[in-house]
């Protein structure tokens, strides 16, 4: 591992509203995400492509505004387990001196029915720092990071679809019903 440790404070807000039903947690924004001031900003991270596939959207959001609208439309909240830590670059394996994010902020404001970890490290950090405080189970999903070479796009999408299927089917039905009544 090359580079020096930096103390990083999470630089931007979670995305959620009072209708959010799914919470997806990462660890901490990557260097590219911190530069863009939004989640999953590395061009090779498959997060946005996977989510678009899961909710059956043909267009993958690209701008920060489109991504926020996409998440809220589909009742998906995103944030990270870590509020601040020491890290080398974007290397999750280097994370130390963790200060966890206060996830109760989202859990009190929205009827979250499922919490999902985007990768094993987010899952492990949640279990270590947040589970006792929230009392809520979390489901581990394979990471959408380009570093997760074990999962090609089709396999990654298939696992995410199967793990999120109950929630996304309900949300797609809810969206359809809402558009028919408006």
Short mmCIF file of C-alpha atoms in Angstrom, two decimals:
data_model
loop_
_atom_site.label_atom_id
_atom_site.label_comp_id
_atom_site.label_asym_id
_atom_site.label_seq_id
_atom_site.Cartn_x
_atom_site.Cartn_y
_atom_site.Cartn_z
CA UNK A 1 0.00 0.00 0.00
CA UNK A 2 1.50 3.28 -1.12
CA UNK A 3 0.85 6.70 0.26
CA UNK A 4 0.40 8.40 3.58
CA UNK A 5 -2.49 8.27 5.97
CA UNK A 6 -4.84 11.25 5.82
CA UNK A 7 -7.54 12.10 8.31
CA UNK A 8 -10.74 12.39 6.25
CA UNK A 9 -14.06 13.81 7.39
CA UNK A 10 -17.06 12.82 5.33
CA UNK A 11 -17.64 15.90 3.24
CA UNK A 12 -21.23 15.67 2.12
CA UNK A 13 -24.71 14.88 3.34
CA UNK A 14 -26.63 11.62 3.08
CA UNK A 15 -29.38 11.43 0.48
CA UNK A 16 -32.82 10.51 1.84
CA UNK A 17 -36.27 11.86 2.48
CA UNK A 18 -39.35 10.87 4.46
CA UNK A 19 -40.30 8.33 1.76
CA UNK A 20 -36.98 6.42 1.69
CA UNK A 21 -37.42 2.70 2.32
CA UNK A 22 -33.99 1.25 1.54
CA UNK A 23 -30.71 2.46 3.03
CA UNK A 24 -27.51 1.53 1.19
CA UNK A 25 -24.31 2.13 3.12
CA UNK A 26 -20.76 2.38 1.86
CA UNK A 27 -17.63 2.88 3.93
CA UNK A 28 -16.32 6.37 3.07
CA UNK A 29 -16.25 8.26 -0.26
CA UNK A 30 -13.30 7.44 -2.49
CA UNK A 31 -10.81 10.08 -3.56
CA UNK A 32 -12.75 10.55 -6.84
CA UNK A 33 -16.06 10.83 -4.96
CA UNK A 34 -14.57 13.37 -2.57
CA UNK A 35 -13.37 15.40 -5.57
CA UNK A 36 -16.87 15.34 -7.08
CA UNK A 37 -18.56 15.85 -3.69
CA UNK A 38 -20.95 12.95 -4.27
CA UNK A 39 -21.23 9.23 -3.83
CA UNK A 40 -19.71 6.64 -6.15
CA UNK A 41 -17.94 9.17 -8.34
CA UNK A 42 -15.22 6.91 -9.73
CA UNK A 43 -16.10 6.40 -13.41
CA UNK A 44 -15.48 2.64 -13.12
CA UNK A 45 -17.59 2.14 -10.00
CA UNK A 46 -20.66 0.20 -11.07
CA UNK A 47 -23.02 1.49 -8.36
CA UNK A 48 -25.19 3.68 -10.60
CA UNK A 49 -25.36 1.10 -13.41
CA UNK A 50 -26.31 -1.63 -10.94
CA UNK A 51 -29.02 0.46 -9.27
CA UNK A 52 -30.47 1.49 -12.62
CA UNK A 53 -30.60 -2.19 -13.60
CA UNK A 54 -32.18 -3.24 -10.32
CA UNK A 55 -35.03 -0.71 -10.61
CA UNK A 56 -35.39 -1.30 -14.37
CA UNK A 57 -34.41 2.21 -15.46
CA UNK A 58 -33.01 2.47 -18.98
CA UNK A 59 -31.03 5.65 -18.25
CA UNK A 60 -28.16 5.67 -15.77
CA UNK A 61 -28.05 8.99 -13.91
CA UNK A 62 -24.88 10.98 -14.53
CA UNK A 63 -25.01 14.40 -12.87
CA UNK A 64 -25.21 14.84 -9.11
CA UNK A 65 -28.72 16.29 -9.46
CA UNK A 66 -29.86 13.33 -11.60
CA UNK A 67 -28.41 10.89 -9.07
CA UNK A 68 -30.18 12.57 -6.15
CA UNK A 69 -33.48 12.61 -8.04
CA UNK A 70 -33.02 8.97 -9.05
CA UNK A 71 -32.45 7.89 -5.44
CA UNK A 72 -35.40 9.82 -4.06
CA UNK A 73 -37.70 8.67 -6.87
CA UNK A 74 -36.88 5.07 -6.03
CA UNK A 75 -37.08 5.63 -2.26
CA UNK A 76 -33.42 4.77 -1.78
CA UNK A 77 -31.28 6.46 0.85
CA UNK A 78 -27.49 6.36 0.69
CA UNK A 79 -24.82 7.27 3.15
CA UNK A 80 -21.65 5.82 4.62
CA UNK A 81 -20.91 4.05 7.87
CA UNK A 82 -17.94 6.32 8.58
CA UNK A 83 -18.14 10.00 9.50
CA UNK A 84 -14.36 10.32 9.73
CA UNK A 85 -11.26 8.15 9.82
CA UNK A 86 -7.63 7.84 8.82
CA UNK A 87 -7.18 6.30 5.37
CA UNK A 88 -4.58 5.95 2.63
CA UNK A 89 -6.16 7.16 -0.62
CA UNK A 90 -9.32 5.14 -1.24
CA UNK A 91 -8.09 1.92 0.34
CA UNK A 92 -10.78 0.47 2.60
CA UNK A 93 -8.23 -1.99 3.97
CA UNK A 94 -6.20 0.93 5.39
CA UNK A 95 -9.10 2.43 7.40
CA UNK A 96 -8.32 3.09 11.06
CA UNK A 97 -9.38 5.46 13.86
CA UNK A 98 -13.02 5.32 12.81
CA UNK A 99 -15.66 7.77 13.98
CA UNK A 100 -18.99 6.26 12.87
CA UNK A 101 -21.77 8.24 11.21
CA UNK A 102 -24.96 8.73 13.23
CA UNK A 103 -27.30 6.57 11.18
CA UNK A 104 -30.20 7.17 13.55
CA UNK A 105 -30.63 10.49 11.77
CA UNK A 106 -31.98 8.65 8.71
CA UNK A 107 -33.68 5.86 10.63
CA UNK A 108 -35.75 8.36 12.62
CA UNK A 109 -36.71 10.41 9.55
CA UNK A 110 -37.66 7.65 7.09
CA UNK A 111 -39.50 4.30 7.19
CA UNK A 112 -36.39 2.31 6.28
CA UNK A 113 -37.35 -1.34 5.77
CA UNK A 114 -33.98 -2.70 4.70
CA UNK A 115 -30.36 -1.74 5.27
CA UNK A 116 -27.75 -2.95 2.79
CA UNK A 117 -23.95 -2.77 2.85
CA UNK A 118 -22.19 -2.08 -0.43
CA UNK A 119 -19.38 -4.54 0.22
CA UNK A 120 -17.86 -6.57 3.03
CA UNK A 121 -15.96 -3.67 4.60
CA UNK A 122 -19.11 -1.53 4.92
CA UNK A 123 -20.86 -4.55 6.46
CA UNK A 124 -18.01 -5.20 8.94
CA UNK A 125 -17.81 -1.53 9.96
CA UNK A 126 -21.58 -1.35 10.44
CA UNK A 127 -21.53 -4.45 12.64
CA UNK A 128 -18.61 -3.10 14.67
CA UNK A 129 -19.72 0.53 15.11
CA UNK A 130 -23.42 0.90 14.31
CA UNK A 131 -25.37 -2.31 14.87
CA UNK A 132 -25.57 -1.98 18.64
CA UNK A 133 -26.78 1.61 18.35
CA UNK A 134 -29.39 0.98 15.62
CA UNK A 135 -30.44 -2.57 16.55
CA UNK A 136 -31.13 -3.09 12.84
CA UNK A 137 -29.89 -5.98 10.73
CA UNK A 138 -27.88 -5.28 7.59
CA UNK A 139 -27.55 -7.37 4.45
CA UNK A 140 -24.14 -7.62 2.80
CA UNK A 141 -24.08 -7.05 -0.95
CA UNK A 142 -21.01 -7.50 -3.15
CA UNK A 143 -19.12 -4.26 -3.62
CA UNK A 144 -19.71 -2.25 -6.79
CA UNK A 145 -16.11 -1.00 -6.59
CA UNK A 146 -13.88 -1.58 -9.61
CA UNK A 147 -11.52 -3.31 -7.16
CA UNK A 148 -14.08 -6.13 -6.83
CA UNK A 149 -12.85 -8.02 -9.89
CA UNK A 150 -14.45 -11.28 -8.68
CA UNK A 151 -17.84 -9.89 -9.75
CA UNK A 152 -18.33 -9.08 -13.41
CA UNK A 153 -21.23 -6.71 -14.13
CA UNK A 154 -23.81 -9.40 -14.97
CA UNK A 155 -23.08 -11.37 -11.81
CA UNK A 156 -23.05 -8.23 -9.67
CA UNK A 157 -26.40 -7.09 -11.06
CA UNK A 158 -27.90 -10.54 -10.56
CA UNK A 159 -26.93 -10.67 -6.87
CA UNK A 160 -28.09 -7.12 -6.18
CA UNK A 161 -31.40 -7.82 -7.97
CA UNK A 162 -32.01 -10.99 -5.98
CA UNK A 163 -31.18 -9.35 -2.63
CA UNK A 164 -33.24 -6.21 -3.30
CA UNK A 165 -36.05 -7.83 -5.29
CA UNK A 166 -38.81 -7.68 -2.67
CA UNK A 167 -38.23 -4.01 -1.97
CA UNK A 168 -37.72 -2.93 -5.55
CA UNK A 169 -40.81 -4.76 -6.83
CA UNK A 170 -42.92 -3.01 -4.18
CA UNK A 171 -41.35 0.34 -5.05
CA UNK A 172 -41.88 -0.14 -8.80
CA UNK A 173 -45.54 -1.00 -8.12
CA UNK A 174 -45.88 2.02 -5.82
CA UNK A 175 -44.36 4.29 -8.47
CA UNK A 176 -46.71 2.90 -11.11
CA UNK A 177 -49.74 3.42 -8.89
CA UNK A 178 -48.60 6.96 -8.03
CA UNK A 179 -48.19 7.89 -11.70
CA UNK A 180 -51.67 6.52 -12.53
CA UNK A 181 -53.31 8.66 -9.85
CA UNK A 182 -51.52 11.88 -10.80
#
